[in-house]
Short mmCIF file of C-alpha atoms in Angstrom, two decimals:
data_model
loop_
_atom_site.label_atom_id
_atom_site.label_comp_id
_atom_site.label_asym_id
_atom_site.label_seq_id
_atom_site.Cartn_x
_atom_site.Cartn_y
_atom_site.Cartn_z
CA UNK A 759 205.20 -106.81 164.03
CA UNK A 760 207.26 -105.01 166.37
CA UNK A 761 211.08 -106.28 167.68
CA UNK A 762 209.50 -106.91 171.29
CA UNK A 763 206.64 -108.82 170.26
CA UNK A 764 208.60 -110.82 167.57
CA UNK A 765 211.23 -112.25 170.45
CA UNK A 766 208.57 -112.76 172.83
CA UNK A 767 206.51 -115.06 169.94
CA UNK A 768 210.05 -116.77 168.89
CA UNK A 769 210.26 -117.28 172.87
CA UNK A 770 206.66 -118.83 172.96
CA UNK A 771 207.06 -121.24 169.86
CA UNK A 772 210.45 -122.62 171.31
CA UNK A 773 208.05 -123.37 174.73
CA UNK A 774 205.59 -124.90 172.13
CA UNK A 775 208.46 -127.30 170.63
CA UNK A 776 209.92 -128.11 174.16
CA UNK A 777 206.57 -129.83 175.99
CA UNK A 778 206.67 -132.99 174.64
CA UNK A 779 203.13 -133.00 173.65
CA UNK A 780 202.27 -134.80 170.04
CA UNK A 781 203.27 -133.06 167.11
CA UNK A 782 199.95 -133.20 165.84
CA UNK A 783 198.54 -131.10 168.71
CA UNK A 784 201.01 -128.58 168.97
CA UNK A 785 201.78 -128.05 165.60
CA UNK A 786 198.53 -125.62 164.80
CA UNK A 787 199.80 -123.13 167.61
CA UNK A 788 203.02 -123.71 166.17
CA UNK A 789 201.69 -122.43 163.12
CA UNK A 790 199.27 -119.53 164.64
CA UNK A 791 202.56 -117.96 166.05
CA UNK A 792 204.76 -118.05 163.23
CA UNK A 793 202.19 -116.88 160.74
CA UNK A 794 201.92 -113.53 163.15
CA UNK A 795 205.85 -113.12 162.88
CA UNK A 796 206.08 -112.46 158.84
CA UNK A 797 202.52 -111.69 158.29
CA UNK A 798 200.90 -114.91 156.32
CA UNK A 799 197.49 -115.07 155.51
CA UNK A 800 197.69 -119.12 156.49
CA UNK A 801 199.70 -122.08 157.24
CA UNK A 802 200.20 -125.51 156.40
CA UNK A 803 201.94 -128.40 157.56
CA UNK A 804 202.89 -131.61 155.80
CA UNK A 805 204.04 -134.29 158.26
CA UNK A 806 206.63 -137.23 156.20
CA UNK A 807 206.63 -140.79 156.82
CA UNK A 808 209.99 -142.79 157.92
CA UNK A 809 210.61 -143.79 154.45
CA UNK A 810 210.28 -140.10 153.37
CA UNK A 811 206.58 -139.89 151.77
CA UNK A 812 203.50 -137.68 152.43
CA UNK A 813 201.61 -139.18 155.68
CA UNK A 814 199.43 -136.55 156.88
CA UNK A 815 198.46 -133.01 156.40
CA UNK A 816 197.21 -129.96 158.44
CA UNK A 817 195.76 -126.79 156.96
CA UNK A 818 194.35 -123.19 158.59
CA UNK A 819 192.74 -123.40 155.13
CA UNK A 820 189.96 -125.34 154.62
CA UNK A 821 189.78 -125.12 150.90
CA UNK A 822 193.20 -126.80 150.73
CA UNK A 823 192.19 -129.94 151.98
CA UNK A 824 190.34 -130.89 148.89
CA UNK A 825 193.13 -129.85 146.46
CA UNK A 826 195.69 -132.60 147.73
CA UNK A 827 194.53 -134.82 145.08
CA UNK A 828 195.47 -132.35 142.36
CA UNK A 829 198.58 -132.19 144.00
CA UNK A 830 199.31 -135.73 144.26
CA UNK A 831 198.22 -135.96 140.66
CA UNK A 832 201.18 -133.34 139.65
CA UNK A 833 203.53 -134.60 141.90
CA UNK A 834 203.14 -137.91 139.91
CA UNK A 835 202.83 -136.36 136.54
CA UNK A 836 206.32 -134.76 137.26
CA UNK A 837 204.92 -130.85 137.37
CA UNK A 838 205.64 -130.55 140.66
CA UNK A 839 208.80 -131.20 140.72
CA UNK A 840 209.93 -129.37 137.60
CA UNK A 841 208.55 -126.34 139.56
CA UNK A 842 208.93 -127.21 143.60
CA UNK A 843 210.57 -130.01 143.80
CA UNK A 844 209.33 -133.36 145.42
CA UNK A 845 208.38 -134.14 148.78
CA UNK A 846 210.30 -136.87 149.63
CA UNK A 847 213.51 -134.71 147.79
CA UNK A 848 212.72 -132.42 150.32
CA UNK A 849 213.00 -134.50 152.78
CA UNK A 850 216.12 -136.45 151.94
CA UNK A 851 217.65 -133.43 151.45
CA UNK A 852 218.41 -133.86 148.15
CA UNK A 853 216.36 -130.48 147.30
CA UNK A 854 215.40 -127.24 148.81
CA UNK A 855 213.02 -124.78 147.88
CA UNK A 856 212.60 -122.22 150.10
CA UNK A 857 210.62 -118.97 148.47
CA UNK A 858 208.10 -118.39 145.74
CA UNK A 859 209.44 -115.12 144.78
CA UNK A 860 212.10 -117.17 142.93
CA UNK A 861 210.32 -118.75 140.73
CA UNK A 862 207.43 -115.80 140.26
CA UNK A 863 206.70 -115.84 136.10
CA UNK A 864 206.89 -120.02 135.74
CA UNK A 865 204.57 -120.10 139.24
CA UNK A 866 201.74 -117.92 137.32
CA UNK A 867 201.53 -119.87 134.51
CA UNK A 868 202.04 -123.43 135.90
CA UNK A 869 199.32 -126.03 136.36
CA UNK A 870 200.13 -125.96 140.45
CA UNK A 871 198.82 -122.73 140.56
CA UNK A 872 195.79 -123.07 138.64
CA UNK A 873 194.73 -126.47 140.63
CA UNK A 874 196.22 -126.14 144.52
CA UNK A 875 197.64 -122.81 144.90
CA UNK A 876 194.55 -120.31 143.55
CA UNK A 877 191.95 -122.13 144.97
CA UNK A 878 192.48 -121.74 148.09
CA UNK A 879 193.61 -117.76 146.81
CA UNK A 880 197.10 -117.99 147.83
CA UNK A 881 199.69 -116.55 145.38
CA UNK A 882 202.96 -116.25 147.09
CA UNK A 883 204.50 -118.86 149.54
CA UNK A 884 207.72 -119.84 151.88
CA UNK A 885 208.70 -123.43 152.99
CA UNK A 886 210.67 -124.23 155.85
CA UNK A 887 211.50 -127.93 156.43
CA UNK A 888 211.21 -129.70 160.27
CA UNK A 889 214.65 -131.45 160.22
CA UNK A 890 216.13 -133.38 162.93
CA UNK A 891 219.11 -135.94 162.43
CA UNK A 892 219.77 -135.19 158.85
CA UNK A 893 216.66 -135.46 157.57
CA UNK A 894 213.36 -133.84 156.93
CA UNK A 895 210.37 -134.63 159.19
CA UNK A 896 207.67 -132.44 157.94
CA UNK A 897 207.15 -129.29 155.80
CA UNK A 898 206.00 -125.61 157.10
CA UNK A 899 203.90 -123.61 154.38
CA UNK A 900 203.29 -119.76 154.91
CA UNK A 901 200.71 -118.38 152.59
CA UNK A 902 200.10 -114.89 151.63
CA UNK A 903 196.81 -114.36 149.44
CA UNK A 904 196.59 -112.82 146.02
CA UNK A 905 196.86 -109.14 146.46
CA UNK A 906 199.53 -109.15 148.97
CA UNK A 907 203.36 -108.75 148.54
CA UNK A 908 205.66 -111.61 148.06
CA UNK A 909 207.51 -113.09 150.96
CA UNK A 910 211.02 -111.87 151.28
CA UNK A 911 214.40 -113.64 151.85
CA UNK A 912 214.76 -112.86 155.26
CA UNK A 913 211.17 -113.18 156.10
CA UNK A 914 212.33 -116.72 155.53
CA UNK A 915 215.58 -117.08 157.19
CA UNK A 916 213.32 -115.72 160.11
CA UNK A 917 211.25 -118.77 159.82
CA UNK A 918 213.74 -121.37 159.14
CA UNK A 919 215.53 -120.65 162.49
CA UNK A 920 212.44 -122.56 164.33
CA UNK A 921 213.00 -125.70 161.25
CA UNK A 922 214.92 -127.46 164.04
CA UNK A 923 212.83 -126.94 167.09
CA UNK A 924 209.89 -128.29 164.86
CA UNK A 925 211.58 -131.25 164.16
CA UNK A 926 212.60 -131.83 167.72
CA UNK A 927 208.74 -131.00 168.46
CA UNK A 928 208.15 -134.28 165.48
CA UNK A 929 210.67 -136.73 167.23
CA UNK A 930 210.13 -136.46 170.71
CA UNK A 931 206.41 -136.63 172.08
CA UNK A 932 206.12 -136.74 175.60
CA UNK A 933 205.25 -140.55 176.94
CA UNK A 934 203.39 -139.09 179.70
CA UNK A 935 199.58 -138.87 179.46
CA UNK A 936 198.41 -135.16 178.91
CA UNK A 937 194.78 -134.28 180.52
CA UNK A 938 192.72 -132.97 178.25
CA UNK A 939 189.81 -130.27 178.27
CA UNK A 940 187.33 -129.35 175.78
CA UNK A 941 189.01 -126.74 172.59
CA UNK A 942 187.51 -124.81 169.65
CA UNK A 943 186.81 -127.50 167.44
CA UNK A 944 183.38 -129.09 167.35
CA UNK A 945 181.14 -130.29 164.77
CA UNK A 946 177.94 -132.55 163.67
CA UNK A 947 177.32 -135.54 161.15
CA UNK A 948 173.47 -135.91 160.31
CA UNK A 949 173.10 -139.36 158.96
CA UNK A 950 170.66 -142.15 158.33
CA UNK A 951 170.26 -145.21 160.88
CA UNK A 952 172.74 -147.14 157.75
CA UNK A 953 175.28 -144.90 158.69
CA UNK A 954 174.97 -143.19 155.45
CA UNK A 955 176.11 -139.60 155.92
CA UNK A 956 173.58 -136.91 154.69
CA UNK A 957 175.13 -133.82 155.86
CA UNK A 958 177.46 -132.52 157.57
CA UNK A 959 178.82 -129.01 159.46
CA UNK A 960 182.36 -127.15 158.28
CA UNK A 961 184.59 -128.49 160.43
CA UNK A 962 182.86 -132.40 160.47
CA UNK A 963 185.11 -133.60 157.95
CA UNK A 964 188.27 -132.93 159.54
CA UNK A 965 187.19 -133.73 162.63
CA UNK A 966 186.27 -137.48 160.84
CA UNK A 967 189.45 -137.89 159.02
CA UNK A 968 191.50 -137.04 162.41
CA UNK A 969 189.39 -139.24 164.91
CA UNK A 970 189.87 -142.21 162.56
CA UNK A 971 193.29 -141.00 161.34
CA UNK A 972 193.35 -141.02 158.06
CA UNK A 973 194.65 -138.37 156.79
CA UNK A 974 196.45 -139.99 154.79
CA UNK A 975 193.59 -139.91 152.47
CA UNK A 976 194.34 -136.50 151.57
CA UNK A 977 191.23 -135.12 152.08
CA UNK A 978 188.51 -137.06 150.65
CA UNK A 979 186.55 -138.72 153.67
CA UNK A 980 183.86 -141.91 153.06
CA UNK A 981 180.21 -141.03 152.69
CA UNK A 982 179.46 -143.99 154.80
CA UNK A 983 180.53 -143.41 158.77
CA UNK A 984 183.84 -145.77 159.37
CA UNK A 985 182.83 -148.50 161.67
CA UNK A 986 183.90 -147.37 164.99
CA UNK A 987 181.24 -144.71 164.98
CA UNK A 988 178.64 -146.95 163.73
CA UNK A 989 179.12 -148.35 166.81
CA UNK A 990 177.32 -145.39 168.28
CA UNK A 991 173.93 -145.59 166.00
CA UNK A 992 173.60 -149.42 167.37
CA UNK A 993 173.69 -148.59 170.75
CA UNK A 994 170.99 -145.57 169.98
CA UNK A 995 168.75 -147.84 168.29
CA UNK A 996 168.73 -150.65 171.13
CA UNK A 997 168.81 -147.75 173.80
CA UNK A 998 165.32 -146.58 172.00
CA UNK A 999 164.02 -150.02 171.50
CA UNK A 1000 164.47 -150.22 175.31
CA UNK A 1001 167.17 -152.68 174.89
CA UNK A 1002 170.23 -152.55 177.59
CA UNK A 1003 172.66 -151.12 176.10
CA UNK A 1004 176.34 -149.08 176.64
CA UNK A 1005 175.25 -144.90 176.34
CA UNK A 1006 176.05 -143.54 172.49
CA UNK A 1007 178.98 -141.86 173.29
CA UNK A 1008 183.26 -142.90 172.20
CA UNK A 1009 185.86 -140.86 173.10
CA UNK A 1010 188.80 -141.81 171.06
CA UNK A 1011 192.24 -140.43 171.79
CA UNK A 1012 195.27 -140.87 169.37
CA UNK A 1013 198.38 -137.85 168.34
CA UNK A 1014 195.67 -136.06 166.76
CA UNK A 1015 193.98 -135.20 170.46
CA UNK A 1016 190.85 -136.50 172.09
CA UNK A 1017 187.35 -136.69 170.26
CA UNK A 1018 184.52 -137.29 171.88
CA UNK A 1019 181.50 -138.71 170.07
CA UNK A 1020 177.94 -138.28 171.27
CA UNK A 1021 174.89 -139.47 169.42
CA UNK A 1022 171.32 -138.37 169.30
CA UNK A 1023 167.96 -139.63 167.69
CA UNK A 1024 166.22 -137.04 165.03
CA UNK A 1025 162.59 -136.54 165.90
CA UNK A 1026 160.97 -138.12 162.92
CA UNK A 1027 163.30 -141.29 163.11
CA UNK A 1028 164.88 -140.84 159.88
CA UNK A 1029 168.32 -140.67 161.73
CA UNK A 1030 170.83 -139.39 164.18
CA UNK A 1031 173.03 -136.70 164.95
CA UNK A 1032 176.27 -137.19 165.76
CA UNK A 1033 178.39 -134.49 167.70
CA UNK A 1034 182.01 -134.44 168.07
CA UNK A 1035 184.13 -131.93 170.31
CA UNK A 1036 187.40 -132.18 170.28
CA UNK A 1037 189.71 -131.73 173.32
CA UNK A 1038 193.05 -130.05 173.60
CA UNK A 1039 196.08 -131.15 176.09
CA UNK A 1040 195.73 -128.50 179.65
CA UNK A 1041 198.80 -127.64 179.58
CA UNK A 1042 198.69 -126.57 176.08
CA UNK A 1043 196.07 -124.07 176.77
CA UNK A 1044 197.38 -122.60 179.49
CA UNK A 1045 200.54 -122.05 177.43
CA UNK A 1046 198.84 -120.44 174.82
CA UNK A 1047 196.90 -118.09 177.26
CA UNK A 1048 200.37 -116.91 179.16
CA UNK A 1049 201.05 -115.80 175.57
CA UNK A 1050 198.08 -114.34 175.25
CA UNK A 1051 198.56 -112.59 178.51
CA UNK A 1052 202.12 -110.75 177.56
CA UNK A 1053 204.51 -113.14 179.67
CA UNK A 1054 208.07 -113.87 178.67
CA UNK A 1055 209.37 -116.98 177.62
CA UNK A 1056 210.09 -118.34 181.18
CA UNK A 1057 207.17 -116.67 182.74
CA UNK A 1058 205.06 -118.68 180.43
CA UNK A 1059 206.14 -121.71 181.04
CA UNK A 1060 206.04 -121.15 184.60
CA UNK A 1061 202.38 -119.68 184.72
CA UNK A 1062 201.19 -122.98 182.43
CA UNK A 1063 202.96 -125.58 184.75
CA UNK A 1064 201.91 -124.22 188.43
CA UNK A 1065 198.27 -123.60 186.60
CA UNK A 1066 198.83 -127.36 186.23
CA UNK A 1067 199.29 -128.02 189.80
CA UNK A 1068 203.30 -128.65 189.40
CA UNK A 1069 204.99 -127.73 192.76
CA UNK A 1070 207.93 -124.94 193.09
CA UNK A 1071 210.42 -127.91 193.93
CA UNK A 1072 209.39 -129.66 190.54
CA UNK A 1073 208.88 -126.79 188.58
CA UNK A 1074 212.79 -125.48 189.67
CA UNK A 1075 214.11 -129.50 188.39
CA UNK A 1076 212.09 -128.80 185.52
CA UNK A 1077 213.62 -125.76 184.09
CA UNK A 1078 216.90 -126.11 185.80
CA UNK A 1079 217.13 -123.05 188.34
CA UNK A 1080 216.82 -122.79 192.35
CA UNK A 1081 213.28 -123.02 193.88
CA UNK A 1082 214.05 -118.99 195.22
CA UNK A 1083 214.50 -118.32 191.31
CA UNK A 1084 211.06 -120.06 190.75
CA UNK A 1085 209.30 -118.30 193.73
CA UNK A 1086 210.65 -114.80 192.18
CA UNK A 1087 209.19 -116.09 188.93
CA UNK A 1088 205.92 -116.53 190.52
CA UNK A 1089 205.65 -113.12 192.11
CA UNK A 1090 206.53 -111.44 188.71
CA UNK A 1091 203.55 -113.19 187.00
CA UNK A 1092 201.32 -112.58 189.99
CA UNK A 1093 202.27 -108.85 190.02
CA UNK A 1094 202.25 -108.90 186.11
CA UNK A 1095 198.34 -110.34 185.77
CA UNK A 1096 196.85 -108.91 189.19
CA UNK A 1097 195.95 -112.36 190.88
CA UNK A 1098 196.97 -113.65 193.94
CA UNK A 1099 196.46 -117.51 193.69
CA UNK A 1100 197.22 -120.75 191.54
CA UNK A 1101 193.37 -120.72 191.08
CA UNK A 1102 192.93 -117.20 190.02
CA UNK A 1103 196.04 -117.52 187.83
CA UNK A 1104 194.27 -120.83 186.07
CA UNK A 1105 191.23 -118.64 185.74
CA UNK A 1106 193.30 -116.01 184.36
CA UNK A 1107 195.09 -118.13 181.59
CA UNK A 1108 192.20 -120.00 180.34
CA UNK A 1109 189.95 -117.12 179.64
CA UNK A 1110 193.23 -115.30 177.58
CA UNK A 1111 192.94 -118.75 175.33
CA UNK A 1112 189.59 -118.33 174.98
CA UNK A 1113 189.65 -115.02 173.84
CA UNK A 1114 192.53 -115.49 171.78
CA UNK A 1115 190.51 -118.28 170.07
CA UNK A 1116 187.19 -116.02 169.42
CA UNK A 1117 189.47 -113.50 167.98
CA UNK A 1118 190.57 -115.80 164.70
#
């Protein structure tokens, strides 16, 4: 990756950290821009608990999700630690590990490697820890796959610079209510009118675990649907025994985003289907497509926020600077993208996301 393009992505996961949003949200562009920076394969992200334990995961694999319970089981068995380190040391401080390269020969024969790290085909890995006010708030995880080189020493320093912008991204969501619009993530349940699940699409699972939030779980979702969705196959079936009843559709909202659950009747009445998109914070988009689109740092921000419908007054209070400052700002990005109106410019910025998004 090239100097330019390296400070402008730094400049674009500061933004990221600085809006507020949840952590939960933010966190996978977070980890989409840093991965691009030293060249991982994939990410993870381990969020900790206030008394220093695991309390919810994140993964751009999805093989990974199903090997947390090996990894609890060595954490507990004491392999981890021997090898890694502990969580929870990691948080406290009382540990560090910061690059796989170190530790190369005992890494290849250990039982981590055999049970979390090859099947999801990584083989070397950096960790960079989310800190704010001397402790640890989460854990970053860059993955490169077997075949590829090990991470180097500054790869990671060039990571760990952004530990503390993470952790400010952790400790200060925004108490304003974000609007929301639909993302990339959607996904279908088929199950019986018990509320027995019989099948499911890639992404269902995760999409389950984060509506009802329990992550925590490390993985490993019910067969049977949790009950607030079951709420959705008892409206359908007094809906089609012409009963009055509310429409089959939730929309739950909680630091993982907004889900919205719809429910539909199978032709031969063995079941339902239930559908699940998942929505993403505006401004968050918009952010990601003035990436997308080659602004700088400021421009970015900017872009996003009058794409929002902030004013030039607010937007100057916002970021500090004279409204004539934010007006220049404005004709720069105009200039820079070819449009000529807020409209145009929202336009503009949510079909960069879009095609940023196809392009994974």
């Amino acid at each position: 990756m090239r100097t330019a393009s390296i400070t402008r992505t730094a400049a674009y996961v500061r933004h990221l950290c600085s809006l507020g949003l949840e952590s939960t949200t933010v966190v996978p562009s977070i980890l989409g821009a840093l991965r691009e920076i030293v060249g991982a394969d994939y990410c993870n992200f381990i969020w900790a608990s206030d008394d220093f334990e695991l309390a919810s995961v994140y993964s751009e694999c999805e093989a990974a999700y199903k090997t947390l319970p090996a990894y609890q089981r060595l954490q507990r068995s004491g392999d981890v630690s021997k090898l890694i380190g502990n969580f929870p040391d990691w948080m406290t401080l009382r540990r560090q590990f910061t690059n796989s390269q170190h530790i190369d020969k005992e890494l290849s024969r250990s039982q981590f490697y055999d049970e979390v790290l090859a099947p999801c085909h990584g083989r070397h890995f950096i960790h960079v820890l989310a800190h704010q006010g001397g402790r640890g708030w989460g854990s970053m995880i860059l993955v490169r796959e077997k075949g590829g080189r090990p991470f180097s020493d500054v790869e990671q320093r060039a990571i760990n610079v952004f530990g503390e912008h993470v952790g400010h991204a952790i400790r200060r969501p925004s108490l304003e209510p974000s609007l929301f619009v639909n993302g990339f993530l959607s996904g279908s349940l088929l199950v019986d009118w018990e509320g027995r699940i019989r099948h499911q699409s890639n992404s269902a699972d995760q999409l389950l675990l984060e509506t009802t939030d329990t992550t925590k779980e490390y993985g490993r979702s019910s067969p049977i649907l949790p009950s607030v969705l079951r709420e959705l196959i008892l409206r359908l079936n007094l809906a089609s025994a012409g009963t009055p009843a509310r429409p089959p559709v939730k929309q739950i909202t909680n630091r993982w985003g907004r889900f919205v659950w719809r429910a539909y009747p199978l032709d031969d009445d063995t079941g339902c289907i239930l559908h699940c998109q998942h929505q993403e914070p505006v401004e968050l988009q918009l952010i990601i497509g003035a990436h997308m689109a080659g602004l700088s740092g400021r421009q970015q921000l900017v872009a996003a926020k009058l794409a929002c419908g902030t004013s030039y007054k607010q937007l100057a209070s916002e970021i500090s600077v004279k409204e004539s400052t934010v007006v220049d700002c404005v004709r720069q990005i105009y200039r820079r993208l070819d449009v000529h109106s807020v409209d145009v410019l929202a336009r503009r910025l949510r079909e960069e996301y879009f095609i940023s998004r196809l392009g994974r």
